[in-house]
């Protein structure tokens, strides 16, 4: 066989394979209100490209009517599946029924809806309580039997991540009487308030000498608090252990500098598990469970934070 | 001097009462230590943390004195912070970043001033436009991310200290003193007040009312730029979504607690910055006292209400009336006996 024919056959086989597999998936994204969501969009597009899926992307700019219009367009185009990150929980019944009648499976990403579970194939998301629990268990292991006074930076008062991540952390440290949450205040998920609240914690706890660890409901608050700790003349990561949730690039930078200890990932890769479930469904009709929980992976200083930072900083966080 | 002190007496009294109240919950409130050559303590935190609102309040006082209001200052903070951070990230250096940020603040001021003075749009509506649209501009500059920089020279403006005193505290005191001197050592303050009391009459008397209003909004924009620079330098990053969020309301509250009328006219910059310190003392005090976070806003509301009620002129005259009646009754009783 000459080189030319070999190349031709390869190309032909690849072309055939692609033709047999090329699926079209419509993705209705909420918008781009946070860095995390921007990263989710980037990763969904990446995952689709890797699997040779033709992704039709629609940005709803925080409006449900835009999402419903996008879904209707997807149904009219006869896509093979629909991914949607629903902006609100209610009002999806009729459009989901339309999709079901057209035999198009719908997968929910990172948020849930209040509709009948029969109307969608599955939902991919993270368990917020579990995230807090992973953080709590890490701290319990890190301090061992030493007595540890923890300060907590909560998310926005009353928001579900703030409530669930608090509950989860308390679950994680349950049974360790040596660990005690001594101060807990909201810092609204932001860097500047995180810094301000941490400053007052340091004042209130003997200049920080009485604080053994900081638990922040998201990384941004932790990044702000780390600066406050440094300005108080203490070493974050050593004098005060720092554990937070989300795994955004800037916390890996802090970890690489030895200023943060651990973070729990809220993965923006919701599309990966969704595409896996869809592939199985298309292949032989395997129906996935109604909720696919993503990994809440724990990253510590020993997980190459510098490398993680490089890998993540381009994702649009 | 004596008259100036009498003007700010209610604000000073409020601060003293608040300090006593917080000390009751947190005994070491007034304690100040020296560590690593810088002063540390809750009071130092308050004068540092209160810097953005105090500086905003300086500009806001001038705008309010002309009978206007500037709702856009919080958003202008986000824009100027984003401009400064992106200049730093692009490697243009600190002086360029500062110049660009101040330029952005002045531009925002010209825009607001032109809408109010030239087109005659009501100030609350005119500045509402930039308040809502401006955050989008800031997000476009940062591309929706938190722009993080590591320039220590710029960070010095937010978290450094000179002779033990935090730089932000020095900046707001300096801003307040400079603007107050400019207003009171020249006729400028008087002209601003006259425009606030009756714009048409001042214009007829030969005051360039239109120009003065634009300049006042530019001053407010410049103050917002300075506040934005401090907030950005403080966290070493520009957070377009959250920088300066709702701070315009705190600035207006500071002006009101400072006893300035929102209808325009007489103003006191010293009273406004003291108002900003009162707000920050409440905020920091709540954090130090360690109440659950659900109570923060309620406690703040109750305290603010109490402060404004004590300052209310109606209540003051009622109180004087009651006291007079009691005195009269006592005198009458004395005569009977």
XYZ file of C-alpha atoms in Angstrom:
654
model
C 0.000 0.000 0.000
C 1.383 3.354 -0.924
C 1.455 6.208 1.526
C -1.182 8.026 -0.482
C -3.797 5.252 -0.312
C -3.051 4.748 3.368
C -3.744 8.400 4.015
C -6.878 8.315 1.907
C -8.307 5.299 3.728
C -7.520 6.879 7.099
C -9.278 10.050 6.109
C -12.233 8.064 4.768
C -12.564 6.005 7.958
C -12.332 9.098 10.131
C -14.892 10.858 7.976
C -17.284 7.918 8.213
C -16.835 7.690 11.974
C -17.497 11.389 12.321
C -20.581 11.198 10.126
C -21.975 8.316 12.177
C -21.370 10.082 15.488
C -21.843 13.782 14.793
C -24.584 14.745 17.209
C -26.034 18.185 17.636
C -26.636 19.474 21.141
C -28.228 22.779 22.067
C -26.935 24.531 25.189
C -28.931 27.308 26.839
C -26.688 29.129 29.306
C -28.030 31.594 31.906
C -25.551 34.349 31.066
C -22.106 35.356 32.224
C -22.778 36.899 35.629
C -19.748 35.375 37.326
C -16.316 34.086 36.474
C -17.431 30.595 37.396
C -20.217 30.659 34.801
C -17.856 31.964 32.138
C -15.610 28.993 32.926
C -18.598 26.634 32.683
C -19.364 27.980 29.195
C -15.736 27.608 28.089
C -15.524 24.046 29.427
C -18.842 22.996 27.869
C -17.624 24.178 24.473
C -14.290 22.362 25.031
C -15.975 19.117 26.079
C -18.268 19.215 23.031
C -15.341 19.784 20.709
C -13.358 16.901 22.243
C -16.274 14.536 21.674
C -16.966 15.793 18.166
C -20.372 17.115 19.194
C -21.793 20.069 17.303
C -22.764 22.507 20.086
C -25.318 25.231 19.480
C -24.798 27.855 22.167
C -27.334 30.391 23.367
C -26.757 33.051 26.045
C -30.024 33.968 27.827
C -28.684 37.084 29.600
C -30.405 36.132 32.883
C -33.878 35.965 31.303
C -36.172 32.938 31.387
C -38.085 34.010 28.288
C -34.823 33.991 26.336
C -34.133 30.439 27.560
C -37.606 29.255 26.565
C -37.206 30.876 23.135
C -33.795 29.193 22.763
C -35.254 25.782 23.699
C -38.065 26.223 21.179
C -35.499 27.016 18.460
C -33.468 23.942 19.425
C -36.609 21.759 19.212
C -37.501 23.221 15.814
C -33.969 22.500 14.577
C -34.365 18.901 15.732
C -31.239 18.714 17.904
C -30.259 15.367 19.460
C -30.236 16.699 23.029
C -30.581 19.903 25.012
C -28.433 21.128 27.921
C -29.855 23.896 30.036
C -28.666 25.795 33.103
C -32.077 27.080 34.239
C -32.099 30.654 35.554
C -35.077 30.020 37.894
C -36.691 26.854 39.257
C -40.292 27.325 38.092
C -42.188 27.753 34.836
C -40.515 25.058 32.751
C -43.366 22.495 32.487
C -44.767 23.350 29.058
C -41.450 23.805 27.245
C -40.098 20.558 28.769
C -43.249 18.779 27.574
C -42.651 20.122 24.064
C -39.127 18.695 24.172
C -40.421 15.350 25.458
C -43.013 15.144 22.671
C -40.235 15.777 20.164
C -38.246 12.948 21.834
C -35.343 15.226 22.692
C -33.636 14.411 26.022
C -33.027 17.427 28.267
C -30.184 17.567 30.804
C -30.169 20.217 33.552
C -26.808 21.704 34.472
C -25.866 22.846 38.026
C -29.358 24.059 38.958
C -32.637 22.236 39.510
C -36.215 22.858 38.344
C -39.532 22.264 40.131
C -41.061 20.291 37.247
C -42.014 16.617 37.121
C -38.858 14.478 37.076
C -40.222 12.561 34.054
C -39.858 15.685 31.910
C -36.051 15.676 31.841
C -33.441 12.963 31.413
C -31.177 13.883 34.314
C -29.660 16.778 36.267
C -25.942 17.264 36.799
C -24.927 19.300 39.830
C -22.881 19.668 42.928
C -24.026 18.878 46.451
C -23.383 22.060 48.444
C -23.674 20.318 51.816
C -21.142 17.737 50.693
C -18.692 20.484 49.671
C -18.797 21.953 53.185
C -18.401 18.488 54.657
C -15.253 17.807 52.604
C -13.776 21.098 53.871
C -14.690 20.253 57.476
C -13.235 16.750 57.278
C -9.996 18.120 55.837
C -9.654 20.509 58.777
C -10.482 17.785 61.313
C -7.720 15.655 59.835
C -5.237 18.521 59.539
C -5.451 19.601 63.199
C -5.726 16.118 64.690
C -6.272 16.259 68.441
C -5.083 19.839 68.912
C -7.675 22.284 70.102
C -8.689 24.579 67.241
C -10.718 27.796 67.253
C -12.207 28.379 63.810
C -13.565 31.619 62.333
C -16.064 31.343 59.498
C -16.766 33.758 56.630
C -20.295 33.074 55.421
C -21.734 33.769 52.014
C -24.664 36.117 51.486
C -27.063 35.701 54.411
C -29.953 33.431 53.454
C -28.525 32.207 50.120
C -28.580 28.445 49.644
C -24.788 28.047 49.197
C -24.247 29.923 52.479
C -26.768 27.795 54.377
C -25.662 24.471 52.893
C -21.927 25.046 53.079
C -22.300 26.045 56.734
C -24.372 22.940 57.521
C -21.922 20.730 55.652
C -18.869 22.097 57.449
C -20.523 21.613 60.831
C -21.287 18.028 59.763
C -17.652 17.562 58.730
C -16.274 18.617 62.111
C -19.009 16.896 64.119
C -17.549 14.534 66.699
C -14.340 16.550 67.016
C -14.894 18.421 70.258
C -11.463 20.059 69.917
C -12.672 22.071 66.899
C -14.978 24.955 67.663
C -16.414 27.696 65.434
C -15.910 30.800 67.591
C -16.927 33.527 65.164
C -19.145 33.412 62.110
C -20.127 36.414 60.026
C -21.318 37.103 56.510
C -18.902 38.638 54.019
C -21.299 38.523 51.054
C -19.051 36.242 48.940
C -16.813 39.231 48.091
C -13.120 39.870 48.468
C -13.311 43.344 50.021
C -15.867 42.440 52.693
C -13.939 39.219 53.360
C -10.927 41.349 54.170
C -12.912 43.779 56.323
C -14.649 41.069 58.373
C -11.398 39.143 58.832
C -9.757 42.314 60.186
C -12.411 42.567 62.874
C -12.093 38.828 63.657
C -8.361 39.353 64.164
C -9.017 42.310 66.483
C -11.601 40.390 68.456
C -9.468 37.260 68.831
C -6.386 38.702 70.504
C -4.741 40.007 67.336
C -5.342 36.652 65.651
C -3.282 34.682 68.180
C -6.404 32.789 69.296
C -7.474 31.801 65.770
C -6.280 28.441 64.483
C -8.168 28.213 61.203
C -10.339 30.136 58.753
C -13.187 28.548 56.812
C -14.598 30.697 53.981
C -17.704 29.768 51.969
C -15.935 30.814 48.789
C -12.376 31.416 47.619
C -12.796 35.138 46.960
C -13.560 35.862 50.621
C -10.555 33.717 51.585
C -8.276 35.697 49.235
C -9.397 38.940 50.922
C -8.982 37.436 54.386
C -5.478 36.193 53.559
C -4.427 39.807 52.919
C -5.915 40.864 56.244
C -3.980 38.109 58.027
C -0.748 39.155 56.328
C -1.272 42.801 57.241
C -1.814 41.785 60.870
C 1.711 40.364 60.830
C 0.669 36.684 60.826
C 1.421 33.965 58.294
C -1.710 32.673 56.549
C -1.346 28.954 55.871
C 0.875 28.491 58.947
C -0.327 30.607 61.870
C -3.887 30.427 60.603
C -4.957 27.530 58.378
C -7.115 28.600 55.415
C -9.721 26.329 53.807
C -12.363 27.494 51.336
C -14.607 26.308 48.501
C -14.822 26.806 44.686
C -11.226 26.289 43.442
C -10.886 29.490 41.405
C -7.430 30.299 39.941
C -6.488 32.978 42.500
C -6.727 30.569 45.456
C -4.257 28.245 43.697
C -1.886 31.181 43.396
C -2.236 31.747 47.152
C -1.668 28.035 47.744
C 1.443 28.061 45.563
C 2.741 30.902 47.756
C 1.972 28.823 50.870
C -0.765 31.202 52.032
C -3.803 28.952 51.692
C -4.079 25.284 52.648
C -7.015 23.687 50.915
C -9.941 24.328 48.597
C -12.892 22.165 47.560
C -13.689 22.293 43.883
C -17.085 23.307 42.578
C -16.310 22.023 39.123
C -17.431 24.141 36.178
C -17.227 20.960 34.114
C -20.890 19.980 34.423
C -21.018 19.221 30.705
C -18.569 16.295 30.866
C -20.813 14.020 32.965
C -23.821 15.277 30.992
C -22.287 14.262 27.661
C -21.257 10.872 29.155
C -24.841 10.214 30.236
C -26.135 11.314 26.826
C -23.644 9.059 24.980
C -24.891 6.025 26.928
C -28.498 7.072 26.320
C -27.970 7.459 22.550
C -26.060 4.174 22.324
C -28.509 1.765 23.921
C -31.116 3.844 25.687
C -29.536 3.579 29.166
C -31.467 5.923 31.436
C -29.146 7.643 33.926
C -30.163 8.374 37.550
C -32.173 11.589 37.984
C -29.297 13.376 39.737
C -25.651 13.012 38.806
C -23.500 14.470 41.578
C -20.225 15.959 40.426
C -17.033 15.338 42.356
C -16.259 17.764 45.155
C -12.527 17.249 44.781
C -10.192 18.480 47.497
C -7.039 20.348 46.468
C -4.244 20.980 48.956
C -0.768 22.482 48.759
C 0.587 19.112 47.639
C -1.571 18.989 44.491
C 0.720 21.199 42.370
C -1.162 24.472 42.927
C 1.130 26.380 40.544
C 0.237 23.959 37.744
C -3.463 24.136 38.613
C -3.284 27.934 38.443
C -1.775 27.825 34.957
C -4.372 25.292 33.790
C -7.304 27.320 35.083
C -6.425 30.931 34.456
C -7.390 30.739 30.777
C -10.869 29.357 31.406
C -12.423 32.788 31.863
C -12.896 32.646 35.648
C -13.220 77.890 65.044
C -15.732 77.902 67.875
C -18.598 78.129 65.396
C -17.207 75.228 63.385
C -16.974 73.117 66.546
C -20.554 73.944 67.483
C -21.632 72.872 63.977
C -20.120 69.378 64.357
C -20.970 68.969 68.055
C -23.952 66.603 67.459
C -21.812 64.340 65.251
C -18.961 64.304 67.785
C -21.410 63.513 70.580
C -22.892 60.658 68.530
C -19.410 59.242 67.922
C -18.587 59.354 71.627
C -21.864 57.657 72.577
C -21.339 54.992 69.898
C -17.778 54.371 71.086
C -19.082 53.924 74.627
C -21.799 51.572 73.379
C -19.363 49.410 71.403
C -16.907 49.402 74.325
C -19.662 47.988 76.485
C -19.913 44.955 74.159
C -16.219 44.844 73.304
C -14.114 46.245 76.172
C -10.807 46.721 74.326
C -12.461 48.820 71.601
C -10.422 51.977 72.247
C -7.140 50.161 72.743
C -4.425 51.050 70.209
C -1.150 49.119 70.016
C 2.016 49.606 68.007
C 3.098 46.506 66.114
C 5.749 46.381 63.347
C 5.814 50.193 63.331
C 2.119 50.510 62.529
C -0.786 51.294 64.794
C -3.326 48.509 65.221
C -6.679 48.471 66.954
C -10.393 48.666 66.180
C -10.305 52.488 66.003
C -7.490 52.364 63.440
C -9.521 49.844 61.430
C -12.465 52.236 61.470
C -10.538 55.240 60.160
C -8.995 52.984 57.495
C -12.176 51.101 56.466
C -14.227 54.284 56.471
C -11.954 55.912 53.896
C -13.982 55.184 50.714
C -17.273 56.413 52.205
C -15.592 59.449 53.819
C -14.022 60.488 50.509
C -17.290 59.875 48.635
C -19.054 61.961 51.291
C -16.736 64.920 50.611
C -17.751 65.022 46.948
C -21.366 64.178 47.765
C -21.576 67.110 50.220
C -20.719 69.564 47.441
C -23.236 67.991 45.056
C -25.933 67.974 47.740
C -25.130 71.610 48.592
C -26.125 72.592 45.037
C -29.425 70.810 45.557
C -28.313 67.794 43.516
C -27.463 64.186 44.311
C -24.939 61.787 42.762
C -26.132 58.171 42.712
C -23.344 57.057 40.382
C -20.372 57.275 42.767
C -20.390 53.575 43.734
C -20.381 52.577 40.091
C -17.704 55.146 39.238
C -15.584 53.451 41.931
C -15.967 50.167 40.062
C -15.071 51.798 36.724
C -12.012 53.649 38.020
C -10.835 50.534 39.879
C -11.182 48.492 36.701
C -9.326 51.139 34.681
C -6.476 51.294 37.206
C -6.184 47.502 37.505
C -6.195 46.914 33.765
C -3.536 49.610 33.306
C -1.397 47.855 35.940
C -1.960 44.423 34.418
C -0.914 45.810 31.028
C 2.318 46.965 32.680
C 1.857 50.722 32.238
C 2.992 51.542 35.751
C 1.455 53.244 38.762
C 1.493 56.929 37.611
C -0.325 56.087 34.374
C -2.831 53.903 36.259
C -3.575 56.739 38.694
C -3.898 59.313 35.913
C -6.223 57.117 33.870
C -8.379 56.338 36.914
C -8.693 60.013 37.866
C -9.411 60.832 34.218
C -12.209 58.254 34.177
C -13.679 59.755 37.369
C -13.555 63.288 35.920
C -15.152 62.094 32.673
C -17.994 60.504 34.629
C -18.388 63.817 36.478
C -18.534 65.822 33.239
C -21.181 63.423 31.908
C -23.336 63.734 35.043
C -22.818 67.478 35.287
C -23.706 68.033 31.642
C -26.913 66.001 31.978
C -27.932 68.031 35.034
C -26.731 71.541 34.154
C -26.970 71.635 30.361
C -29.882 69.315 29.607
C -31.708 70.109 32.837
C -32.422 66.463 33.731
C -33.231 65.961 37.420
C -30.035 64.938 39.267
C -31.469 61.722 40.704
C -32.458 60.517 37.219
C -29.360 61.842 35.472
C -26.963 60.032 37.797
C -29.141 56.910 37.922
C -28.203 56.337 34.268
C -24.519 55.954 35.051
C -25.286 54.072 38.279
C -26.992 51.248 36.379
C -25.082 51.330 33.086
C -21.652 51.970 34.591
C -21.257 48.527 36.124
C -21.566 47.110 32.621
C -18.735 49.412 31.501
C -16.608 48.198 34.417
C -17.381 44.571 33.539
C -16.407 45.189 29.919
C -13.048 46.544 31.094
C -12.366 43.569 33.399
C -14.012 41.069 31.004
C -16.187 39.893 33.871
C -13.270 38.598 35.940
C -11.626 39.921 39.090
C -8.511 41.563 37.669
C -5.733 40.755 40.123
C -2.416 42.613 40.167
C 0.638 42.358 42.419
C 2.088 45.883 42.172
C 3.133 46.702 45.747
C 3.482 50.415 44.987
C -0.190 50.671 44.038
C -1.271 48.362 46.884
C 0.443 50.792 49.276
C -2.410 53.268 48.664
C -4.901 50.766 50.079
C -3.024 48.827 52.720
C 0.235 50.665 53.419
C 0.964 52.977 56.329
C 2.934 56.191 56.865
C 4.293 56.937 60.344
C 2.117 54.129 61.660
C -1.087 55.594 60.233
C -2.901 53.721 57.425
C -2.566 55.502 54.063
C -6.342 55.450 53.316
C -6.965 57.346 56.576
C -4.370 59.966 55.608
C -5.958 60.254 52.169
C -9.467 60.992 53.420
C -8.268 63.480 56.013
C -6.163 65.205 53.350
C -9.044 65.260 50.861
C -11.435 66.635 53.458
C -9.040 69.358 54.652
C -8.061 70.438 51.126
C -11.636 70.668 49.867
C -12.826 72.420 53.043
C -9.991 74.994 52.778
C -10.734 75.522 49.081
C -14.408 76.113 49.898
C -14.002 78.269 52.985
C -10.818 80.250 52.281
C -12.212 81.331 48.913
C -15.691 82.450 47.894
C -16.302 79.080 46.218
C -18.204 77.617 49.169
C -20.484 80.624 49.296
C -21.180 80.392 45.549
C -21.996 76.676 45.820
C -24.419 77.429 48.655
C -26.055 80.261 46.729
C -26.601 78.011 43.693
C -28.118 75.431 46.011
C -30.502 77.885 47.607
C -31.651 79.558 44.403
C -29.968 78.686 41.133
C -31.856 81.268 39.076
C -31.240 84.102 41.468
C -27.513 83.293 41.677
C -27.294 83.099 37.890
C -28.981 86.520 37.650
C -26.539 87.847 40.248
C -23.687 86.861 37.946
C -22.694 83.431 39.274
C -21.844 80.949 36.515
C -24.310 78.442 37.966
C -24.123 76.031 35.038
C -20.333 75.855 35.133
C -20.305 75.543 38.899
C -22.707 72.579 38.845
C -20.589 70.751 36.261
C -17.447 71.391 38.340
C -19.180 70.099 41.477
C -20.121 66.821 39.751
C -16.541 66.572 38.462
C -15.306 66.933 42.048
C -17.655 64.142 43.060
C -16.339 61.991 40.206
C -12.761 62.676 41.262
C -13.576 61.722 44.864
C -15.189 58.520 43.569
C -12.029 57.809 41.561
C -9.892 58.202 44.684
C -12.248 55.929 46.640
C -12.136 53.389 43.799
C -8.338 53.464 43.783
C -8.255 52.809 47.541
C -10.795 49.966 47.339
C -8.926 48.357 44.435
C -5.511 48.776 46.051
C -6.887 47.319 49.279
C -7.795 43.925 47.790
C -5.165 44.078 45.018
C -7.816 43.451 42.433
C -10.694 45.098 40.589
C -14.023 43.392 41.276
C -16.413 45.049 38.819
C -19.462 43.285 40.266
C -18.952 44.300 43.887
C -16.588 47.284 44.140
C -18.449 50.238 45.621
C -21.763 48.383 45.556
C -24.398 50.458 47.453
C -21.701 52.818 48.734
C -23.504 55.774 47.098
C -26.256 55.215 49.645
C -23.770 55.121 52.533
C -22.244 58.358 51.219
C -25.657 60.055 51.087
C -26.390 58.733 54.577
C -23.080 60.172 55.793
C -24.045 63.572 54.379
C -27.458 63.354 56.051
C -26.044 62.224 59.411
C -23.687 65.194 58.991
C -26.766 67.381 59.281
C -26.677 68.669 55.689
C -30.020 69.329 53.999
C -30.697 67.319 50.834
C -32.505 70.423 49.543
C -29.167 72.220 49.166
C -27.671 75.323 50.700
C -25.452 75.435 53.799
C -23.030 72.548 54.108
C -20.272 71.250 56.347
C -17.653 68.865 54.984
C -16.291 68.123 58.458
C -19.742 67.005 59.607
C -20.129 64.749 56.554
C -16.831 62.915 57.083
C -17.750 62.531 60.748
C -21.025 61.042 59.472
C -18.972 58.533 57.442
C -16.989 57.631 60.573
C -20.258 57.150 62.497
C -21.470 54.686 59.841
C -18.157 52.813 59.893
C -18.160 52.690 63.707
C -21.585 51.058 63.556
C -20.418 48.542 60.917
C -17.188 47.608 62.703
C -18.898 47.650 66.095
C -21.492 45.119 64.927
C -18.715 42.831 63.652
C -16.712 43.131 66.881
C -19.732 42.516 69.093
C -20.125 39.150 67.360
C -23.879 39.117 66.765
C -25.206 36.572 64.225
C -25.055 38.108 60.741
C -28.849 38.096 60.359
C -28.991 40.987 62.853
C -26.387 43.253 61.183
C -28.712 45.305 59.019
C -31.460 45.524 61.635
C -29.047 46.850 64.272
C -27.627 49.323 61.756
C -31.116 50.527 60.842
C -32.130 51.008 64.475
C -28.953 52.942 65.309
C -29.244 55.172 62.223
C -32.886 55.849 63.016
C -31.983 56.787 66.591
C -29.223 59.151 65.420
C -31.482 60.883 62.888
C -34.309 61.181 65.423
C -32.020 62.859 67.945
C -30.923 65.297 65.224
C -34.464 65.978 64.003
C -35.246 69.710 64.296
C -38.939 68.957 64.896
C -38.141 66.686 67.798
C -35.737 69.277 69.191
C -38.422 72.000 69.237
C -41.003 69.590 70.718
C -38.506 68.668 73.403
C -37.865 72.331 74.176
C -41.621 72.883 74.441
C -42.079 69.975 76.856
C -39.208 71.184 78.996
C -40.701 74.678 79.115
C -44.091 73.311 80.193
C -42.519 71.227 82.958
C -40.608 74.249 84.182
C -43.749 76.364 84.132
C -45.729 73.754 86.041
C -42.996 73.500 88.625
C -42.923 77.255 89.021
C -46.726 77.301 89.431
C -46.549 74.545 92.036
C -43.821 76.483 93.877
C -46.093 79.504 94.068
C -49.002 77.459 95.435
C -46.827 76.007 98.210
